[in-house]
XYZ file of C-alpha atoms in Angstrom:
531
model
C -8.681 8.463 93.355
C -4.893 7.198 92.866
C -2.974 8.667 90.637
C -3.034 6.019 87.734
C -6.991 6.018 88.069
C -6.591 10.307 87.448
C -4.636 9.444 84.061
C -6.807 7.161 82.811
C -10.017 9.230 83.161
C -8.021 12.223 81.623
C -6.346 10.052 78.552
C -9.943 8.775 77.748
C -11.452 12.683 76.932
C -8.678 13.110 73.413
C -9.289 9.601 72.261
C -13.411 10.442 72.661
C -12.392 12.729 70.812
C -10.281 11.241 68.259
C -12.630 8.605 67.630
C -15.468 10.961 66.660
C -13.180 12.728 64.470
C -13.316 9.398 62.137
C -16.518 8.705 62.316
C -17.667 12.497 60.548
C -14.614 12.077 58.508
C -15.739 8.615 57.171
C -19.452 10.422 57.204
C -17.538 13.377 54.698
C -15.770 11.045 53.013
C -19.154 9.338 51.874
C -21.264 12.372 51.187
C -18.030 13.666 49.161
C -18.188 9.925 46.945
C -21.580 10.043 46.301
C -21.983 13.302 45.266
C -22.237 12.294 41.721
C -20.445 14.051 38.278
C -23.224 16.170 35.833
C -23.861 13.939 32.794
C -23.499 16.061 29.697
C -26.499 15.286 26.973
C -25.808 16.795 23.174
C -27.345 16.271 20.157
C -25.115 13.314 17.506
C -25.670 16.150 14.738
C -26.088 19.589 14.561
C -28.843 19.252 11.556
C -31.212 17.028 9.899
C -33.242 17.420 6.228
C -36.162 15.868 7.164
C -38.171 14.834 3.225
C -42.240 16.225 4.366
C -43.611 13.162 2.681
C -40.280 10.548 4.898
C -42.632 10.517 8.031
C -41.219 9.478 11.408
C -36.849 10.383 12.118
C -36.400 9.137 15.722
C -33.489 11.491 16.355
C -31.040 10.628 19.361
C -29.192 12.640 22.151
C -26.048 11.089 23.998
C -25.769 11.018 28.205
C -21.825 10.959 29.274
C -20.948 10.298 31.701
C -24.100 7.558 32.634
C -27.150 9.058 34.169
C -26.597 8.753 37.693
C -30.239 9.782 38.205
C -33.629 8.683 36.946
C -34.375 12.006 35.161
C -35.882 14.887 32.426
C -34.561 16.289 29.806
C -35.783 19.224 28.757
C -35.844 20.567 24.989
C -36.659 24.429 24.083
C -38.547 24.017 20.245
C -38.271 26.757 18.356
C -40.534 26.626 15.311
C -39.602 28.927 11.679
C -42.219 30.938 9.723
C -45.342 29.159 8.785
C -44.509 26.065 10.758
C -47.413 24.695 12.464
C -47.993 21.561 15.488
C -49.912 19.053 14.277
C -50.504 20.319 10.572
C -46.667 20.077 9.440
C -44.743 17.680 11.626
C -45.674 15.961 15.224
C -43.390 15.071 17.566
C -42.719 12.460 20.714
C -43.396 12.982 23.279
C -45.471 15.910 22.650
C -45.075 19.650 21.688
C -46.220 21.389 25.104
C -46.002 24.880 26.100
C -42.899 25.030 22.700
C -40.606 22.136 25.137
C -40.452 18.288 24.743
C -39.712 16.067 27.507
C -38.087 13.218 27.297
C -37.620 10.882 30.008
C -34.857 9.066 30.803
C -33.505 6.685 33.353
C -30.343 5.670 35.432
C -27.572 4.197 34.053
C -28.882 4.842 29.975
C -26.469 6.174 27.819
C -28.450 7.048 24.731
C -31.678 8.904 24.694
C -33.887 9.022 21.351
C -36.711 11.156 20.454
C -39.057 11.014 17.410
C -40.388 13.806 14.689
C -42.839 12.977 12.532
C -43.132 15.009 9.377
C -47.148 15.711 7.657
C -47.251 15.817 3.976
C -50.084 19.072 3.264
C -49.864 18.336 -0.051
C -49.792 22.387 -0.313
C -46.664 24.263 -1.666
C -45.541 26.341 1.166
C -41.335 26.356 0.898
C -39.017 24.536 3.226
C -39.516 25.344 6.646
C -37.503 24.698 10.478
C -37.824 24.232 13.700
C -34.957 24.672 15.911
C -34.767 22.809 19.058
C -32.087 23.142 22.114
C -30.911 21.643 25.246
C -32.222 23.656 28.188
C -31.307 24.262 31.621
C -32.235 21.045 32.938
C -32.298 19.424 36.580
C -29.369 18.815 38.721
C -27.399 15.769 37.516
C -27.909 17.029 33.670
C -26.458 19.923 32.134
C -26.196 20.900 27.290
C -22.719 19.965 25.544
C -21.433 21.581 22.958
C -23.470 20.891 20.478
C -26.966 21.364 22.483
C -28.660 22.790 19.695
C -30.396 20.943 16.529
C -32.266 22.551 13.288
C -34.752 19.865 11.945
C -34.934 21.050 8.427
C -38.914 19.841 7.039
C -38.584 19.681 3.068
C -40.934 20.489 1.081
C -41.835 17.501 -1.424
C -44.817 18.941 -3.472
C -42.781 20.978 -5.661
C -40.259 19.552 -7.431
C -36.575 21.645 -6.336
C -33.632 21.774 -7.814
C -30.694 18.698 -6.626
C -29.648 19.020 -4.526
C -27.807 17.530 -1.064
C -28.161 17.937 2.653
C -25.468 17.254 5.059
C -26.620 16.628 9.011
C -22.898 17.549 9.589
C -20.343 20.609 8.469
C -17.458 19.651 10.026
C -15.595 15.742 11.171
C -12.796 16.287 13.539
C -10.366 13.848 14.152
C -8.233 15.439 16.239
C -4.647 13.576 16.726
C -3.816 9.938 14.834
C -0.771 8.691 14.495
C 0.805 8.150 10.925
C 0.172 4.993 9.198
C -2.445 4.105 11.814
C -6.565 4.547 11.707
C -8.683 6.577 13.792
C -12.126 6.208 14.907
C -15.002 5.968 12.791
C -16.997 8.560 12.463
C -20.228 9.649 9.719
C -22.775 12.165 8.503
C -25.990 12.112 7.365
C -26.701 12.404 3.052
C -29.647 13.913 2.087
C -30.724 14.157 -1.499
C -33.244 16.046 -3.728
C -34.522 15.613 -6.792
C -31.197 13.176 -8.051
C -32.086 9.728 -9.226
C -28.197 9.348 -10.602
C -24.755 8.289 -8.742
C -23.498 9.936 -6.135
C -19.937 9.878 -6.628
C -18.405 10.630 -2.859
C -14.384 11.937 -2.691
C -12.058 11.343 0.681
C -9.507 14.080 0.611
C -5.583 12.779 1.171
C -5.017 11.479 4.505
C -9.024 10.460 4.590
C -11.335 7.546 2.970
C -15.092 6.922 3.022
C -17.035 3.638 3.583
C -20.457 2.729 3.219
C -21.002 0.511 6.731
C -19.012 1.642 9.884
C -17.073 -1.895 9.825
C -16.700 -3.004 5.838
C -13.910 -1.700 3.365
C -12.536 2.674 3.152
C -11.881 3.566 0.182
C -10.688 7.133 -1.234
C -13.827 6.696 -3.577
C -16.919 5.484 -3.901
C -20.275 5.888 -5.590
C -23.255 5.161 -4.265
C -26.317 4.127 -6.508
C -29.987 5.811 -6.075
C -31.005 2.154 -4.448
C -28.868 2.663 -1.391
C -30.555 5.229 -0.640
C -33.385 5.133 1.820
C -36.352 7.907 1.987
C -33.288 9.826 0.193
C -31.174 9.543 2.794
C -27.653 8.077 3.519
C -25.050 7.266 6.346
C -21.024 7.703 5.108
C -18.685 6.344 7.137
C -14.816 8.575 7.166
C -11.848 7.457 8.537
C -8.825 9.573 9.119
C -5.718 7.153 7.883
C -3.032 9.312 7.961
C 0.194 8.437 5.708
C 3.827 8.813 6.180
C 3.486 12.089 3.516
C 0.953 13.819 5.785
C 1.975 15.670 9.166
C 0.605 18.242 11.247
C -2.640 19.629 10.703
C -4.824 18.073 7.298
C -7.291 19.718 6.218
C -9.897 19.100 3.385
C -13.462 18.523 2.063
C -15.222 15.551 0.943
C -16.450 15.877 -2.363
C -20.225 15.155 -3.991
C -20.657 15.058 -7.254
C -23.266 14.056 -9.745
C -24.723 14.127 -12.929
C -27.496 15.800 -12.326
C -26.643 18.935 -10.245
C -22.959 21.177 -11.173
C -22.269 21.989 -7.642
C -23.250 19.880 -4.555
C -22.396 20.935 -1.215
C -18.948 19.685 0.539
C -18.272 18.588 3.641
C -14.966 19.585 5.423
C -12.276 17.010 7.730
C -9.512 17.873 9.462
C -7.575 15.952 11.630
C -3.576 16.216 12.686
C -1.515 13.883 11.584
C 1.345 12.378 14.203
C 4.643 11.721 13.112
C 4.851 7.468 13.841
C 8.431 6.621 14.511
C 8.153 3.223 12.767
C 7.227 4.710 9.460
C 10.398 5.930 9.158
C 10.641 5.833 5.467
C 13.966 6.373 4.913
C 15.134 3.739 1.751
C 18.937 3.976 2.447
C 21.985 5.185 4.108
C 25.287 5.583 2.046
C 28.167 6.771 4.357
C 30.892 5.483 2.288
C 32.516 3.701 5.418
C 34.663 1.397 3.627
C 38.448 -0.008 3.837
C 40.147 -0.555 0.214
C 40.845 2.375 -2.630
C 37.476 1.584 -4.356
C 33.797 1.867 -3.856
C 32.209 -2.154 -3.258
C 30.404 -2.599 -6.774
C 29.176 -5.930 -8.210
C 30.227 -6.774 -11.629
C 26.608 -5.806 -14.565
C 25.357 -9.870 -14.979
C 23.793 -8.649 -17.960
C 21.085 -9.791 -16.731
C 18.130 -7.044 -15.332
C 15.912 -9.297 -13.374
C 19.558 -10.634 -11.798
C 21.044 -7.429 -10.909
C 17.636 -5.854 -9.754
C 17.376 -9.184 -7.119
C 21.892 -7.760 -5.929
C 21.084 -4.369 -5.736
C 18.349 -3.151 -3.244
C 21.846 -2.948 -0.768
C 25.024 -2.775 -2.629
C 26.294 -1.310 -5.894
C 26.364 -2.375 -8.794
C 28.579 -1.224 -11.804
C 27.077 -0.174 -15.421
C 30.476 -0.655 -17.146
C 32.206 -3.863 -15.428
C 35.308 -2.934 -17.363
C 36.131 -0.135 -15.487
C 38.311 -0.325 -11.974
C 35.415 1.816 -10.084
C 34.326 4.246 -8.114
C 37.359 5.951 -5.878
C 36.851 6.029 -2.162
C 38.602 9.189 -0.670
C 39.546 9.575 3.504
C 38.373 12.697 3.638
C 35.377 13.598 5.625
C 32.395 15.438 4.111
C 30.917 17.594 7.579
C 27.520 20.254 7.618
C 26.140 21.430 10.440
C 22.687 19.771 11.177
C 22.812 17.578 8.724
C 22.229 13.528 9.426
C 25.270 12.345 7.389
C 27.490 14.916 8.263
C 31.306 13.651 9.676
C 30.452 9.926 9.051
C 32.343 7.241 7.020
C 34.962 8.691 3.773
C 33.849 9.764 0.661
C 34.017 9.062 -3.656
C 35.729 11.450 -5.834
C 33.574 11.816 -8.894
C 36.350 12.790 -12.003
C 36.402 11.791 -15.576
C 40.168 12.802 -17.528
C 38.830 11.878 -19.950
C 41.235 8.192 -20.413
C 38.608 5.885 -19.906
C 41.052 4.557 -18.435
C 39.758 4.147 -14.737
C 35.975 5.981 -14.940
C 32.784 4.169 -14.028
C 29.127 4.821 -13.548
C 27.076 2.755 -10.821
C 24.076 2.079 -9.462
C 22.013 1.457 -6.637
C 18.168 0.287 -6.367
C 15.041 2.478 -4.286
C 13.623 0.189 -2.052
C 10.229 2.062 -3.281
C 9.861 2.626 -6.639
C 7.799 5.454 -8.215
C 6.135 3.690 -11.285
C 3.213 4.337 -13.550
C 0.728 2.201 -16.247
C 0.686 1.928 -19.641
C -1.216 5.128 -19.430
C 1.098 7.466 -16.956
C -0.689 7.202 -14.491
C 1.030 6.179 -11.295
C 0.494 2.874 -9.673
C 2.844 2.859 -7.211
C 2.895 3.396 -3.144
C 5.038 6.400 -3.237
C 5.095 9.377 -6.214
C 8.207 11.161 -5.138
C 11.819 10.249 -4.561
C 14.108 12.346 -2.765
C 18.052 11.770 -2.522
C 20.750 14.688 -0.174
C 23.931 14.337 0.116
C 27.370 16.691 0.676
C 29.686 17.834 -1.857
C 32.740 19.843 -2.389
C 33.809 20.645 -6.186
C 37.527 20.015 -5.699
C 38.660 21.708 -9.418
C 36.864 23.412 -11.545
C 37.411 22.907 -15.706
C 36.869 25.352 -18.089
C 33.894 24.640 -19.898
C 33.638 21.660 -17.947
C 30.006 19.692 -17.148
C 29.448 16.755 -15.055
C 26.042 15.581 -13.868
C 27.257 13.769 -10.933
C 24.358 12.789 -9.329
C 21.045 10.563 -11.449
C 17.935 9.220 -11.276
C 16.921 6.803 -13.200
C 15.017 2.628 -14.129
C 17.558 -0.010 -15.867
C 17.162 -0.861 -19.585
C 13.821 -2.065 -20.518
C 15.901 -4.650 -23.652
C 17.321 -6.847 -19.920
C 20.331 -6.368 -20.169
C 21.333 -5.258 -17.193
C 22.011 -1.085 -18.425
C 20.444 1.788 -16.726
C 18.169 4.629 -18.323
C 19.476 8.178 -16.750
C 15.545 9.808 -16.456
C 16.673 13.579 -15.059
C 19.696 14.297 -12.770
C 22.409 16.846 -11.299
C 24.507 18.988 -13.635
C 27.462 20.853 -12.759
C 28.947 23.314 -14.973
C 31.525 25.681 -15.634
C 31.641 27.677 -18.403
C 33.979 31.029 -17.234
C 35.789 30.211 -14.256
C 34.798 30.916 -11.368
C 31.629 29.594 -9.307
C 30.147 26.467 -11.144
C 26.774 26.631 -12.162
C 23.814 24.147 -11.015
C 21.341 22.929 -12.621
C 18.936 20.294 -12.946
C 17.971 18.511 -16.070
C 15.243 15.650 -18.122
C 16.949 14.135 -20.846
C 15.085 13.855 -23.338
C 14.162 15.136 -25.207
C 16.771 17.895 -22.771
C 15.698 20.559 -20.688
C 17.798 21.936 -18.524
C 17.537 24.927 -15.988
C 20.618 26.731 -14.332
C 21.051 28.315 -11.073
C 23.712 30.402 -12.977
C 26.925 31.147 -10.215
C 26.018 28.696 -7.565
C 28.701 26.261 -5.897
C 32.383 27.647 -4.888
C 35.630 25.375 -5.654
C 36.432 24.276 -1.803
C 33.055 24.726 0.347
C 30.971 21.971 1.078
C 27.180 21.919 0.222
C 24.562 20.310 1.580
C 21.293 19.212 -2.314
C 18.965 17.371 -1.446
C 17.451 16.516 -4.992
C 13.867 15.872 -5.284
C 10.966 13.894 -8.421
C 8.189 14.185 -8.602
C 6.069 12.398 -10.613
C 2.389 12.629 -11.699
C -0.314 11.248 -13.485
C -0.501 11.370 -16.953
C 2.497 12.766 -19.494
C 4.479 15.557 -19.662
C 4.245 16.478 -15.908
C 6.244 15.466 -13.661
C 9.304 17.632 -11.727
C 12.690 17.398 -10.937
C 13.726 19.933 -8.110
C 16.708 21.355 -6.484
C 17.038 22.203 -3.236
C 20.711 23.832 -2.170
C 21.989 25.143 1.934
C 25.426 26.657 2.638
C 27.158 26.559 5.641
C 25.553 27.708 8.126
C 21.993 27.698 6.799
C 19.767 25.768 8.885
C 17.848 22.894 6.940
C 14.099 23.330 7.285
C 12.084 20.489 8.540
C 9.447 20.767 6.098
C 10.195 21.401 2.853
C 10.638 24.357 1.473
C 10.822 25.997 -1.626
C 13.107 24.656 -4.305
C 16.190 26.538 -6.172
C 14.840 25.552 -9.317
C 12.681 23.353 -10.925
C 12.463 21.439 -14.329
C 8.815 19.891 -15.989
C 9.558 17.376 -18.173
C 8.757 17.643 -21.857
C 9.537 14.179 -23.414
C 9.915 10.480 -22.245
C 8.715 9.858 -18.706
C 10.453 7.072 -16.947
C 9.273 5.146 -13.448
C 12.373 5.484 -10.894
C 13.840 2.411 -10.206
C 17.767 3.324 -8.964
C 20.445 5.648 -8.269
C 23.116 6.379 -10.524
C 26.615 7.839 -10.090
C 28.083 8.787 -12.759
C 31.225 9.713 -13.052
C 31.981 9.080 -16.874
C 30.797 12.121 -16.852
C 32.335 14.256 -13.949
C 34.724 16.761 -15.617
C 34.990 18.011 -12.516
C 36.800 17.194 -10.331
C 34.353 16.616 -6.417
C 33.504 14.439 -3.517
C 30.096 13.091 -2.336
C 28.985 12.514 1.026
C 26.830 11.252 2.992
C 23.709 10.029 0.587
C 19.915 9.318 1.874
C 17.435 8.026 -0.197
C 13.640 8.636 1.210
C 10.109 9.095 -0.097
C 9.957 12.313 2.165
C 11.701 15.231 3.577
C 11.122 14.533 6.804
C 12.767 11.731 6.876
C 15.977 12.907 5.839
C 15.648 15.313 8.237
């Protein structure tokens, strides 16, 4: 044997081993890929209340993922006290040895069986059959919703008006603000109720009569919309910008025939939508010149409304305006800190330069003739930095106001609620909030010191009905951290008189007897949009 052939024979050994290894690995890979993941089997509901004389009822189970083989789902059945198979109910497939076996085929994602109640015309009370998904053959496992309570409602005696819900909680998980969740549903069974049932959803949730139809916060279900005493209610979680984080509530059911009915718990997590920011406008007073630019009052409310969404308009057209200053106010952690310029509000009593200017809200808060809110938003927030330059004895200022356009159409303003800064005996100034008609003011004494920069949040919340709107003030000193979620206000006043729509922000120099600077003004409908 020559040297070359000897080398060839020796080298063929690892080649054969390599080929064998590849084949073995390939075979092992194929074996692993052919091992299916187990399918999870769950009941679609955890409780069913079925009238004794209603007959057959289909019950569904979900298989996820689809079954990879032909198989059998096994249900262990426990009969409640005095429940007799064949006398109170029968099933298909039948109950044998306390077990119901339901065959499934490869590819099934859903399977059903039936329970048929038997009206025995005997007053024997309500009864319960408990079905539990048992340990099954390889390839199937029971999910979290593995137990179903099948309640047989005795109809041989007239029961009290009542409803039964097939579940006690709908959990929608995470949903972004201004978007809709998937549609979930629950079944409502009523007994001894012939009148309408009104269903009310909590804030952030809506209900519908079909999965694809209209959804509302409140719906009425008349008797004719029930089939054998049952109907399905569809629910969506649709968080607005007013909902954030964990949102919980109760869906309430009301009828004339019962003082109270069962409620359904609903929960979801509202995720902040970056495109849903409701900050209405930002004013950093970043203008050149001596005076804050403001259009003259046209004398027409409709004309003023059109032009003052993105610019200021004068209330007193004969005045020079409000003075701009080069001093830049700063407050750590506030988005308006260290930006632009500031305005100086000061009325010396001569009426030579003082003015009031206003700017429209983008989102009006308006009500109908009964003072019920008909706008999308009910709350307005105005935040700004303020620095008191000088305290004048017995002087009162109302620098920032919320108001509306005068209803006589002349383009002037009506003041609805305002911030008050007042000095009585020197030293620090008191901070107050007021409704003017009739005057109703609450003060926090010695709240503001000369020379310090503060952050103020002015909040107005309009509510349905007369005499209950609220205005609040939140005050932060340098070094305070501004919370992401709204804290308790420093002071709150509730109106006792005239309530008007909120349409505009007004800077009022004519009532500024104390010299002060205002900067970094923000307007929004939610606390979180300010910060």
